[in-house]
PDB file of C-alpha atoms in Angstrom:
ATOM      1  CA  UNK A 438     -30.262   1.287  18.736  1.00  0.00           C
ATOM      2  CA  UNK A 439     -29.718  -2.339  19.338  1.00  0.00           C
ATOM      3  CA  UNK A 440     -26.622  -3.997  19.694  1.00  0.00           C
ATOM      4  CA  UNK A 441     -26.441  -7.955  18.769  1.00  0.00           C
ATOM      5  CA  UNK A 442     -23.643 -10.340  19.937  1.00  0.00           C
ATOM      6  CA  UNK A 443     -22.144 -13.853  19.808  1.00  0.00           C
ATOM      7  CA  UNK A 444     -22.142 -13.886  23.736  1.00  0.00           C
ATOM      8  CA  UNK A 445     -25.540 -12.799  24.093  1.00  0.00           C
ATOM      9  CA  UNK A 446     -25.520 -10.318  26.154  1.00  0.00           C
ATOM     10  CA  UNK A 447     -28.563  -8.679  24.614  1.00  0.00           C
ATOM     11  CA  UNK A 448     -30.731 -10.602  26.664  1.00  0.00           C
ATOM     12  CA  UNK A 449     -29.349 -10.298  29.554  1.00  0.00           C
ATOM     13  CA  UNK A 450     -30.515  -7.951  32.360  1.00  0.00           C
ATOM     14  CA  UNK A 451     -30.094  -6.112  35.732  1.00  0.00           C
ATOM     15  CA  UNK A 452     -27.026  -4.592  37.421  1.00  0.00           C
ATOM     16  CA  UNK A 453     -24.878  -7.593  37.716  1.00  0.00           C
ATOM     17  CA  UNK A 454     -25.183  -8.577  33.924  1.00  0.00           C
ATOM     18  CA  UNK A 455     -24.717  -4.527  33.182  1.00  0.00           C
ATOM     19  CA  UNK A 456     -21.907  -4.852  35.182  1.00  0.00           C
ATOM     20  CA  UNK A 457     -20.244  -7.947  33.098  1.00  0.00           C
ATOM     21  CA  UNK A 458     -21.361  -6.114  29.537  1.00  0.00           C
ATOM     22  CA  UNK A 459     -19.080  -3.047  30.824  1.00  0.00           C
ATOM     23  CA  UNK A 460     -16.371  -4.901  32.203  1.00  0.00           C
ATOM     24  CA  UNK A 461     -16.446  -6.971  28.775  1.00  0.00           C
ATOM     25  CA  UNK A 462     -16.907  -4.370  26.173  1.00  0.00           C
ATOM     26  CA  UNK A 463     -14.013  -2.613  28.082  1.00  0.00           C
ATOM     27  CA  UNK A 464     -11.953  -5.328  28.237  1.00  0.00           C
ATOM     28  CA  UNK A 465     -12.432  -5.914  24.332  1.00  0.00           C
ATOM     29  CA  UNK A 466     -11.620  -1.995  23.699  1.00  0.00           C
ATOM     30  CA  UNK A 467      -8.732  -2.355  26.013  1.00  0.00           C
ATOM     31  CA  UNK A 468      -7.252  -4.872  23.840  1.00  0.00           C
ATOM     32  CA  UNK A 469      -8.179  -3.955  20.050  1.00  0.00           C
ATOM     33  CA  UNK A 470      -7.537  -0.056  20.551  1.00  0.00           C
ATOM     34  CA  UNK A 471      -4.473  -0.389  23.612  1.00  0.00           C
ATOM     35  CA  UNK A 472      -1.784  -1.155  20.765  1.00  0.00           C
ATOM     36  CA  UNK A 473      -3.281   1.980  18.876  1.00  0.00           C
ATOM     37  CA  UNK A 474      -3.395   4.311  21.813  1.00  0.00           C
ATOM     38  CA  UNK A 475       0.046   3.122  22.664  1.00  0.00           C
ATOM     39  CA  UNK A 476       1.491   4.193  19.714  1.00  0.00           C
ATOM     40  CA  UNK A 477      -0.450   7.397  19.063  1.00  0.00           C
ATOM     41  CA  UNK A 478       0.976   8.338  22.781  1.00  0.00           C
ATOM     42  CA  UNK A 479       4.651   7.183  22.129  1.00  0.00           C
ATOM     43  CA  UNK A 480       4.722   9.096  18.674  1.00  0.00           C
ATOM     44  CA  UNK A 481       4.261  12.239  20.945  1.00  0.00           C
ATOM     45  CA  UNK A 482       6.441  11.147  23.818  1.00  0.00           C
ATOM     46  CA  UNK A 483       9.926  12.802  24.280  1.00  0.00           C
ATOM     47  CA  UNK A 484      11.077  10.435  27.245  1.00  0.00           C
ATOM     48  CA  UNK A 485      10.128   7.090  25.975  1.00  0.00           C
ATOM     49  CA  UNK A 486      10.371   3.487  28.016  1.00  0.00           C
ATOM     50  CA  UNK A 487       9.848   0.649  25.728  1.00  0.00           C
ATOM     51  CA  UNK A 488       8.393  -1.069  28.882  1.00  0.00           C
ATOM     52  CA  UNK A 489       5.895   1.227  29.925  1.00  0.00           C
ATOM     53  CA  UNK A 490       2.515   2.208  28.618  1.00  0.00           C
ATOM     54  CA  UNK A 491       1.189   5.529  28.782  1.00  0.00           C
ATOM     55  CA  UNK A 492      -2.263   7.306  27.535  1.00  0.00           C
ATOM     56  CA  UNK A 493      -1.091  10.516  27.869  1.00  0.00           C
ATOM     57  CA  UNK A 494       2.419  11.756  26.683  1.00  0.00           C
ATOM     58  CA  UNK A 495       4.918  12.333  30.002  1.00  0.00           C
ATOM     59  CA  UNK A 496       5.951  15.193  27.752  1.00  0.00           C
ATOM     60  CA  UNK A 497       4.209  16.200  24.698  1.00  0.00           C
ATOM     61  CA  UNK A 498       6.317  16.612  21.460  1.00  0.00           C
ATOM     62  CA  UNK A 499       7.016  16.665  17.870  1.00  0.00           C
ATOM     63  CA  UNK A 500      10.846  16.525  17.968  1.00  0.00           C
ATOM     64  CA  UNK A 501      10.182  12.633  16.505  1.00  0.00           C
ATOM     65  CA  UNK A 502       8.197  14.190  13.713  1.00  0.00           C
ATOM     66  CA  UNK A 503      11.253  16.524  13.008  1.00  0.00           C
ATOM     67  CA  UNK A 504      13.575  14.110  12.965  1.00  0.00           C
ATOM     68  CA  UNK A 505      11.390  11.284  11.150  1.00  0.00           C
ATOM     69  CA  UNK A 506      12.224  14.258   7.976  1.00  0.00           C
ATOM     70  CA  UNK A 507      15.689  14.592   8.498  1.00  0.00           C
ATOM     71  CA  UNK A 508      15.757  10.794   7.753  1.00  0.00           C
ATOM     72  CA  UNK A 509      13.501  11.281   4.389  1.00  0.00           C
ATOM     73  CA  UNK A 510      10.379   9.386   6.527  1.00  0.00           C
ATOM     74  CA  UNK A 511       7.915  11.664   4.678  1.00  0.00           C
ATOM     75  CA  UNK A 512       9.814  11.635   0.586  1.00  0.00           C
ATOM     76  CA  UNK A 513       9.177   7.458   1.492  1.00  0.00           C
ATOM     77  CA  UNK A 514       6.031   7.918   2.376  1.00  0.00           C
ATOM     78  CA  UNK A 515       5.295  10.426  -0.450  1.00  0.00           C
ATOM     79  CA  UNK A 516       6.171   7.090  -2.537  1.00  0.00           C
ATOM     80  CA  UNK A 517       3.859   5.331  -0.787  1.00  0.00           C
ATOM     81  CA  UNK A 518       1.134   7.570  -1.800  1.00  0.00           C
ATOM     82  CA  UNK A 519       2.088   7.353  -5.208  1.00  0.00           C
ATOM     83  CA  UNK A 520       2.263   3.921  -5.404  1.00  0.00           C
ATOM     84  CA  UNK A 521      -1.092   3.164  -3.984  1.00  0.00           C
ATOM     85  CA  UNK A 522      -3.067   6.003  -5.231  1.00  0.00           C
ATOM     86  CA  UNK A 523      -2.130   4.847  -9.174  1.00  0.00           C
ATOM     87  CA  UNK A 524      -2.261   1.379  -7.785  1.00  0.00           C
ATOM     88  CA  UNK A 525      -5.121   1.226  -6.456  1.00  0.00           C
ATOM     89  CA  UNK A 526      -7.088   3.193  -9.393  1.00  0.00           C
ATOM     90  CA  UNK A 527      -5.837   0.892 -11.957  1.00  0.00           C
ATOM     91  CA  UNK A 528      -6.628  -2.140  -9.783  1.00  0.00           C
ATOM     92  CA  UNK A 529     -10.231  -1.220  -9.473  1.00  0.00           C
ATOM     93  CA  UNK A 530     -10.576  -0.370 -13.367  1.00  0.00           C
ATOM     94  CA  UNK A 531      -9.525  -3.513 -14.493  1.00  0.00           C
ATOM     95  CA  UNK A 532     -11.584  -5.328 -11.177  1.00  0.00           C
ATOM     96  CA  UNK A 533     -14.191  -3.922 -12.528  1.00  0.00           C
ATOM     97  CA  UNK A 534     -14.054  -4.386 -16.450  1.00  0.00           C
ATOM     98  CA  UNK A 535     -12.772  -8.159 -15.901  1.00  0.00           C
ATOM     99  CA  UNK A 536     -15.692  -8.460 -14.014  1.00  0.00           C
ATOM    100  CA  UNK A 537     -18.147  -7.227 -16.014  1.00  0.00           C
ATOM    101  CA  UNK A 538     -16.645  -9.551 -18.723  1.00  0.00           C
ATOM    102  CA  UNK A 539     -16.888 -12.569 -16.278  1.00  0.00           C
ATOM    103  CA  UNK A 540     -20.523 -11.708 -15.443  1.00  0.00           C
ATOM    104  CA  UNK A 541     -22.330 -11.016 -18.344  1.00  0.00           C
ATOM    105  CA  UNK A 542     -20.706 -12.767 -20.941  1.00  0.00           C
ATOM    106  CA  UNK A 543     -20.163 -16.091 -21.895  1.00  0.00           C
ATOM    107  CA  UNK A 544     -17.024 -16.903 -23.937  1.00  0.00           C
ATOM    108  CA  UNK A 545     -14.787 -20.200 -24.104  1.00  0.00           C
ATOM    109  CA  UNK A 546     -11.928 -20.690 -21.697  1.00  0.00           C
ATOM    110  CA  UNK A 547     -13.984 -18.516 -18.834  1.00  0.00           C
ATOM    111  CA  UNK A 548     -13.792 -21.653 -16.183  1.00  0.00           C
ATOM    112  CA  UNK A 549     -10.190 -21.945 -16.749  1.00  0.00           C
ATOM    113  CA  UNK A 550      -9.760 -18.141 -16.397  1.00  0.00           C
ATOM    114  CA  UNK A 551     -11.477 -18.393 -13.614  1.00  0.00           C
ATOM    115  CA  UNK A 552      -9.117 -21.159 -11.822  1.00  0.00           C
ATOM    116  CA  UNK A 553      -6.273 -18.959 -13.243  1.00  0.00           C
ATOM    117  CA  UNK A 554      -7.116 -16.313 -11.541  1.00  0.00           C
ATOM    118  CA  UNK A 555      -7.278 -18.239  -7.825  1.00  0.00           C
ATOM    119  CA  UNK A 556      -4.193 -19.944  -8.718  1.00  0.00           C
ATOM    120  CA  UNK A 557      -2.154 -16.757  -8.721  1.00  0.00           C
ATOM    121  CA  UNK A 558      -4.222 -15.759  -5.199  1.00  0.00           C
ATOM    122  CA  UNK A 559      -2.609 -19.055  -3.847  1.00  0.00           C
ATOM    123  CA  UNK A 560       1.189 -18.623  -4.592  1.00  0.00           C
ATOM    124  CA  UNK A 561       3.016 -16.478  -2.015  1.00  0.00           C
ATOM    125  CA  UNK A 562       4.778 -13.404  -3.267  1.00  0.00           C
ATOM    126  CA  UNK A 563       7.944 -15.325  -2.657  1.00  0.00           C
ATOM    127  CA  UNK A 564       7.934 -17.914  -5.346  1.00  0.00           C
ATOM    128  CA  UNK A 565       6.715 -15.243  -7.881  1.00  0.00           C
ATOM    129  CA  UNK A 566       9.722 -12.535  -6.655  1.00  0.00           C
ATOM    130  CA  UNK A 567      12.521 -13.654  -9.241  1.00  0.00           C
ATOM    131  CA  UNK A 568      10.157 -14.253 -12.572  1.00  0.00           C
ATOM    132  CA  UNK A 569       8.916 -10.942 -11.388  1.00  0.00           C
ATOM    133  CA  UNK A 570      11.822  -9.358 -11.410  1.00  0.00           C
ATOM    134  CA  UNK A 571      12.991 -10.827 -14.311  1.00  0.00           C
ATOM    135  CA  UNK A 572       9.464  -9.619 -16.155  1.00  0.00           C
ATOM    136  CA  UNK A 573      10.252  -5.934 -14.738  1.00  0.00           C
ATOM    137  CA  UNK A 574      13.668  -6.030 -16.242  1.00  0.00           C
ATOM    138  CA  UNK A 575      12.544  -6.727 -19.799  1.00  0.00           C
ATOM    139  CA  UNK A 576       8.678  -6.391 -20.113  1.00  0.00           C
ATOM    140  CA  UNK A 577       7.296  -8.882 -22.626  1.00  0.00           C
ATOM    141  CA  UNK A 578       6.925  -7.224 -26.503  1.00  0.00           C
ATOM    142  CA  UNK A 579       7.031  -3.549 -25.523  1.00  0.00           C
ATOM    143  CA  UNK A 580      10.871  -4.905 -23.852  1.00  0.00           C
ATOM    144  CA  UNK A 581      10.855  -1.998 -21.726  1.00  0.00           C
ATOM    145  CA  UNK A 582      12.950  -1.858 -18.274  1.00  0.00           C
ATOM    146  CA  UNK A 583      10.671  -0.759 -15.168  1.00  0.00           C
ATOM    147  CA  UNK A 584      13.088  -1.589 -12.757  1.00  0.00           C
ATOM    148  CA  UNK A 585      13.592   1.493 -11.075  1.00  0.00           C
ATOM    149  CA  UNK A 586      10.599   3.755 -11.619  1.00  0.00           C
ATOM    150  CA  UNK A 587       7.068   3.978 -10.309  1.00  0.00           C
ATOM    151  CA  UNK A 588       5.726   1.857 -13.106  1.00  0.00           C
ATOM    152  CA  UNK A 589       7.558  -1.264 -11.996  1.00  0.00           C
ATOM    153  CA  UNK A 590       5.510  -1.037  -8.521  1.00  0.00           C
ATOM    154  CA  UNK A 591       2.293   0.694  -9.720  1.00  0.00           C
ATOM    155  CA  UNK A 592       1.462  -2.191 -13.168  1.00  0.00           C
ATOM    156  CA  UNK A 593       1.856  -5.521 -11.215  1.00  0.00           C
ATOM    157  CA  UNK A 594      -0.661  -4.870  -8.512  1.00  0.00           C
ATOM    158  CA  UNK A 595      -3.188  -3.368 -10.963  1.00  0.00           C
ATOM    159  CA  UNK A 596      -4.901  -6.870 -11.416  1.00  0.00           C
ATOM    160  CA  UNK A 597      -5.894  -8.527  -8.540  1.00  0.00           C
ATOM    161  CA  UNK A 598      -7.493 -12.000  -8.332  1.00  0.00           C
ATOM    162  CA  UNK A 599      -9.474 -11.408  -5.143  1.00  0.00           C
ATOM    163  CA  UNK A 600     -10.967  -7.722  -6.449  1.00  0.00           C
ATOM    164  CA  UNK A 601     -11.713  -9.221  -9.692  1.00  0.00           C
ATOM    165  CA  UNK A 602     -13.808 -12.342  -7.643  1.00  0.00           C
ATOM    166  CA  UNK A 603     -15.551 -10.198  -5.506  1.00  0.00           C
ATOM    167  CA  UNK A 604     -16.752  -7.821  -8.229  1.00  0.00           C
ATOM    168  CA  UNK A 605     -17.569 -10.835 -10.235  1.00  0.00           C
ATOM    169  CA  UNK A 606     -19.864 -12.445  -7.765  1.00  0.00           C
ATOM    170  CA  UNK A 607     -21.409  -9.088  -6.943  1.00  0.00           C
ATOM    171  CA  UNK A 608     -21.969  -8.446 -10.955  1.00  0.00           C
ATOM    172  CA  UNK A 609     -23.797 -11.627 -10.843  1.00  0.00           C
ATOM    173  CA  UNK A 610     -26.314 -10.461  -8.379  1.00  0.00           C
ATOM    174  CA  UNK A 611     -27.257  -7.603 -10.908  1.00  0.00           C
ATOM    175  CA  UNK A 612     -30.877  -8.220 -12.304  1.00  0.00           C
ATOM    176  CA  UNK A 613     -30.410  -9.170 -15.778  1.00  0.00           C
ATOM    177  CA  UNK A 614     -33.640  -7.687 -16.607  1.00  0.00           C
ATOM    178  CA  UNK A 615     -32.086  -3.655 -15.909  1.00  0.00           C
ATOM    179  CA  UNK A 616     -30.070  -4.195 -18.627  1.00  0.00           C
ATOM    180  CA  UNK A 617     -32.457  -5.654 -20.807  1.00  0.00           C
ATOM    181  CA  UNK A 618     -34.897  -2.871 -20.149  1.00  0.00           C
ATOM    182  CA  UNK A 619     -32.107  -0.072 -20.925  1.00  0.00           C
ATOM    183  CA  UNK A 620     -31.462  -1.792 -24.515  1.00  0.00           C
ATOM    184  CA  UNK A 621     -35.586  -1.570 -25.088  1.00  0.00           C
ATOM    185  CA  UNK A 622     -34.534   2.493 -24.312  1.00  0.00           C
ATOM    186  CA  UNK A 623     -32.042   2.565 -26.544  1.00  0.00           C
ATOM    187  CA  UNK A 624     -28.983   2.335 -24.397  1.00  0.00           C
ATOM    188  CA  UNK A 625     -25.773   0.747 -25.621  1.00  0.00           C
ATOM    189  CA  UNK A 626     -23.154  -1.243 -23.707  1.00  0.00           C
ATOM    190  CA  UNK A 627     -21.053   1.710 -22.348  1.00  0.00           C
ATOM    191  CA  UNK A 628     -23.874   3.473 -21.082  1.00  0.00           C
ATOM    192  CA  UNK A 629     -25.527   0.023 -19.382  1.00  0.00           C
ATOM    193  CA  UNK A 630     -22.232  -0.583 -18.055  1.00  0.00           C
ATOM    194  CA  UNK A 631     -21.749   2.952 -17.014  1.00  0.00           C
ATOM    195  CA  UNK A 632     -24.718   3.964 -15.444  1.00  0.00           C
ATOM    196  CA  UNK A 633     -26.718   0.706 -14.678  1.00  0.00           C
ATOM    197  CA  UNK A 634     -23.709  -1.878 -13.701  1.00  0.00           C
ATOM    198  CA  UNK A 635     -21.260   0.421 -11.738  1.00  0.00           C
ATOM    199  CA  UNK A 636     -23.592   2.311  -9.185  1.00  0.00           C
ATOM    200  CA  UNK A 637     -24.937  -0.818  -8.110  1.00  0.00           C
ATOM    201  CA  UNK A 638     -21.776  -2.247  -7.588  1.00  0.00           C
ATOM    202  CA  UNK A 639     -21.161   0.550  -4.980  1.00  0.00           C
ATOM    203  CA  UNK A 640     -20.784  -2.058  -1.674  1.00  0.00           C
ATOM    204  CA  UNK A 641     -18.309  -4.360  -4.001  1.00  0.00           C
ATOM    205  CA  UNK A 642     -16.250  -1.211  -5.361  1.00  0.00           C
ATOM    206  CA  UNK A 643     -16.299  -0.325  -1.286  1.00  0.00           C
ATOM    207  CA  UNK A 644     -14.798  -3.726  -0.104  1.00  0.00           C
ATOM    208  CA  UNK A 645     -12.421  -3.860  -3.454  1.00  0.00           C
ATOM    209  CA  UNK A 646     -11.200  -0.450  -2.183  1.00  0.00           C
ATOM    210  CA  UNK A 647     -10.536  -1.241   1.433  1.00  0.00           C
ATOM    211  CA  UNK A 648      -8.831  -4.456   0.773  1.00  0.00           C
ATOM    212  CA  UNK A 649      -6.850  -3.203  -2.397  1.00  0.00           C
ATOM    213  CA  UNK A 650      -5.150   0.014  -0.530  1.00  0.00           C
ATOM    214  CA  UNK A 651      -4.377  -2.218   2.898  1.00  0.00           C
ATOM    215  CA  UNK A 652      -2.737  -4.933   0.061  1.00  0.00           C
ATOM    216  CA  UNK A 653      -0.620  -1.933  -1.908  1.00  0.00           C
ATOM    217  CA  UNK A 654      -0.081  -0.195   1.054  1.00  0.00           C
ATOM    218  CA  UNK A 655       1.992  -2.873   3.111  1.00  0.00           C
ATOM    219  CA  UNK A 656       3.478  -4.045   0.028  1.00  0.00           C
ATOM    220  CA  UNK A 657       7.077  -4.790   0.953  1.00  0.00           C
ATOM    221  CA  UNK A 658       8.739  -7.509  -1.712  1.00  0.00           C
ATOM    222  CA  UNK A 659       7.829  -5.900  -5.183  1.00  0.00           C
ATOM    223  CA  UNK A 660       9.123  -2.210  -4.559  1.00  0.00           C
ATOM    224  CA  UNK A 661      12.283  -4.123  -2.943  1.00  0.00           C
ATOM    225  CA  UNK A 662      12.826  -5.469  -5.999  1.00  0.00           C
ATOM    226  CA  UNK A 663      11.868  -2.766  -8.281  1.00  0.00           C
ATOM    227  CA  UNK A 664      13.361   0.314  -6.304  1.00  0.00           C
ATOM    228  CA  UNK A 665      16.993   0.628  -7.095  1.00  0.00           C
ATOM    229  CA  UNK A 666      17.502   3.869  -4.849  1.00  0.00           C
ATOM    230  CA  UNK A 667      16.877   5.018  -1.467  1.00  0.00           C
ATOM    231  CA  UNK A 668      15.070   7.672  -2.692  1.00  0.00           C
ATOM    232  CA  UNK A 669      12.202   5.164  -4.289  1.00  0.00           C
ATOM    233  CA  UNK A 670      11.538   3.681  -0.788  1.00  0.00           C
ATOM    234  CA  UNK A 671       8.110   2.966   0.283  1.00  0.00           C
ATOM    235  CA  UNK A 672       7.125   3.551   3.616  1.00  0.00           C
ATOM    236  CA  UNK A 673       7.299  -0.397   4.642  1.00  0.00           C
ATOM    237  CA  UNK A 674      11.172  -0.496   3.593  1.00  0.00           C
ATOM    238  CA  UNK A 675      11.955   2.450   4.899  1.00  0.00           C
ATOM    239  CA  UNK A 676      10.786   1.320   8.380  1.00  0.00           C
ATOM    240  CA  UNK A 677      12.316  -1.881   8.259  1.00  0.00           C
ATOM    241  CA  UNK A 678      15.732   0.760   7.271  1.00  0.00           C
ATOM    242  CA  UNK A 679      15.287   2.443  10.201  1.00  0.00           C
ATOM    243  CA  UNK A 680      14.273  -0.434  12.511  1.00  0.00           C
ATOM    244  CA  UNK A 681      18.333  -1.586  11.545  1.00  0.00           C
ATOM    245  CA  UNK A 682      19.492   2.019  12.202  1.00  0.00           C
ATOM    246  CA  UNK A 683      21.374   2.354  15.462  1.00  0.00           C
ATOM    247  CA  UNK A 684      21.387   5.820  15.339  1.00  0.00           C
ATOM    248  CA  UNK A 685      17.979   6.106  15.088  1.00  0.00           C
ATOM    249  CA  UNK A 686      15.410   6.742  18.522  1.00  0.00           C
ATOM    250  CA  UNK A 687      12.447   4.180  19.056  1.00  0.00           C
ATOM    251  CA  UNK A 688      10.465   7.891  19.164  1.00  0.00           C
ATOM    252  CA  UNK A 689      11.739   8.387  15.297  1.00  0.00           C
ATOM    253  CA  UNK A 690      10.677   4.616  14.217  1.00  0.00           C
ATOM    254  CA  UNK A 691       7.099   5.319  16.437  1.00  0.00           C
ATOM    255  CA  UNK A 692       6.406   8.362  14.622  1.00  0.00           C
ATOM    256  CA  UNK A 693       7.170   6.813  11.097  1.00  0.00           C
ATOM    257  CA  UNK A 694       4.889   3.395  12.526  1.00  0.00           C
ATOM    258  CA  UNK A 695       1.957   6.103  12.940  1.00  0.00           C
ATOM    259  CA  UNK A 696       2.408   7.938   9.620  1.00  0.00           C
ATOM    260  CA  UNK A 697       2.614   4.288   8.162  1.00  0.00           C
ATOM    261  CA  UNK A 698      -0.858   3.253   9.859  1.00  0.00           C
ATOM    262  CA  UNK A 699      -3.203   6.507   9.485  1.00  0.00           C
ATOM    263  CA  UNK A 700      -3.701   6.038   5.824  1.00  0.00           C
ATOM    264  CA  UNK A 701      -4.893   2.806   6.453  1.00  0.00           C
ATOM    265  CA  UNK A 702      -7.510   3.836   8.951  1.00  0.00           C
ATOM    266  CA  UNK A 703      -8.470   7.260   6.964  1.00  0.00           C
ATOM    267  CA  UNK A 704      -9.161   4.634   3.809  1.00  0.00           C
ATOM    268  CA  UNK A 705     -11.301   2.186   6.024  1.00  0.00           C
ATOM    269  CA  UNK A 706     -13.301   5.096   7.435  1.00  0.00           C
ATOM    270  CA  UNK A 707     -13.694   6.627   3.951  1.00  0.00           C
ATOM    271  CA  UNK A 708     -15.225   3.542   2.347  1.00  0.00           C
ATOM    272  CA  UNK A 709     -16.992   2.074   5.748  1.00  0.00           C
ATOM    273  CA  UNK A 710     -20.147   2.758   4.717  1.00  0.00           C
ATOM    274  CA  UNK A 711     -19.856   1.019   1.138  1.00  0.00           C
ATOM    275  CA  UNK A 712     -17.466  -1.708   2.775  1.00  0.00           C
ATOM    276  CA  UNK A 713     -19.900  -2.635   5.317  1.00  0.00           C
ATOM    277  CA  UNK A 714     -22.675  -2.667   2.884  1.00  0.00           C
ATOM    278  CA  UNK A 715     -20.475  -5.017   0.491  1.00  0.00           C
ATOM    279  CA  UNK A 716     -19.608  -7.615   3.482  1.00  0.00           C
ATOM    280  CA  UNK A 717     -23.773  -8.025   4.410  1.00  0.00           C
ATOM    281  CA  UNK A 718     -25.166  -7.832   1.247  1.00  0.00           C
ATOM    282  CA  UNK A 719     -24.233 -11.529   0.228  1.00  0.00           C
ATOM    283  CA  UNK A 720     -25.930 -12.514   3.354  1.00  0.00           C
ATOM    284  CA  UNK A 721     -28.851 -10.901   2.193  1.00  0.00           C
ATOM    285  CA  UNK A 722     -29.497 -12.053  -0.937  1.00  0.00           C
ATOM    286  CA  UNK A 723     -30.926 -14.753  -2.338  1.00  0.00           C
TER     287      UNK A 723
END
């Protein structure tokens, strides 16, 4: 297996440029995983020192587990799970069927959908928080009031410009002449869509899916707006609760950090294959 790099250390050889590749890659390691380590060691720590760092617990424990569910850590993160799991579904259906639509089919208006849909990637979640909230309060015809329940989180980060532009561009790389050939078979749309459209989209769906669950996950604003209870918490508020908590330990708020960053990992290594796929392949083509 070959291993390529900016630096160029491919090419280089003997001891002394060995040397430099170890001292390099371990200084890169050092720095990208230290933070990690650090935390995954504190979590377990029962004497902590916010100025030391350890890679090995001075004395293993999971009293800050135990006490990160006496303070409701794991109902918030429970929410959490909620939240992005229906979030994140929903996102990637309509990614996916906007896409196609974007694609494959030409209809008036589709440029200015198009710019309509960066525009709304360009305004920071501030500016949007009061119409949003004011939306959630009284949604438009059905004049229902999701401020409060799971809906009110879950419905506003089901579309998402940047999934529905990278399954978009993707869709576009589809040969044309699949679908055409499926029709001669007898195939309708549904089943071209189904079967044709989606598996090759596999990398896309991959990078969608990465990217969507990091973006609901650390969502912070919208279920501070839309949670009207403690009990409705996501893990981000919750953390930023217990951050102002004096009678909290930094080993609680560690523990609660860890729980809040696993998922995140567990998602990337569940779609790496797909994501990394769905990063090269527009490198690739063409």
């Amino acid at each position: 297996m070959r291993f390529d790099s900016a630096l160029g250390l491919e090419s280089r050889r003997g001891p002394l440029a060995t040397t430099g590749k170890i001292l390099i890659y371990g200084l890169m390691v050092v720095v990208f995983t230290g933070p990690l380590i650090g935390l995954l060691m504190s979590a377990f720590n029962k004497t902590l020192d916010p100025t030391s760092f350890s890679l090995w617990p001075d004395e293993f424990t999971l009293e800050n587990f135990v006490q990160a569910k006496d303070k409701n850590v794991y109902l918030y993160l429970l929410n959490s799970f909620i939240v992005v799991g229906f979030g994140l579904l929903l996102q990637m259906l309509v990614s996916v069927f906007a896409a196609y639509s974007l694609a494959r089919k030409k209809f008036r208006g589709m440029t200015f959908v198009m710019l309509l849909m960066l525009t709304t990637m360009m305004l920071p979640e501030e500016i949007i928080a009061i119409p949003l909230s004011l939306v959630l309060a009284d949604l438009p015809v059905l004049h229902l009031n999701l401020i409060g329940t799971y809906a009110g989180m879950i419905l506003p980060v089901g579309a998402w410009g940047f999934s529905i532009l990278v399954m978009t561009e993707f869709m576009k790389e589809v040969p044309v002449e699949l679908e055409e050939a499926a029709r001669i078979d007898g195939a309708g749309e549904l089943r071209i869509f189904a079967t044709i459209i989606v598996p090759l989209c596999r990398p896309a769906l991959g990078v969608i899916g990465v990217f969507g669950f990091t973006m609901i996950w650390d969502q912070y604003l919208l279920p501070l707006i839309v949670s009207t209870e403690s009990d409705m918490w996501t893990l981000p508020i919750a953390l930023r609760s217990l951050r102002s908590d004096e009678e909290v330990g930094i080993g609680v708020l560690l523990a609660a950090s860890l729980l809040a960053l696993l998922p995140s990992i567990i998602a990337f290594l569940a779609f790496q294959r797909q994501f990394m796929r769905g990063l090269t392949s527009g490198a690739v083509k063409g």
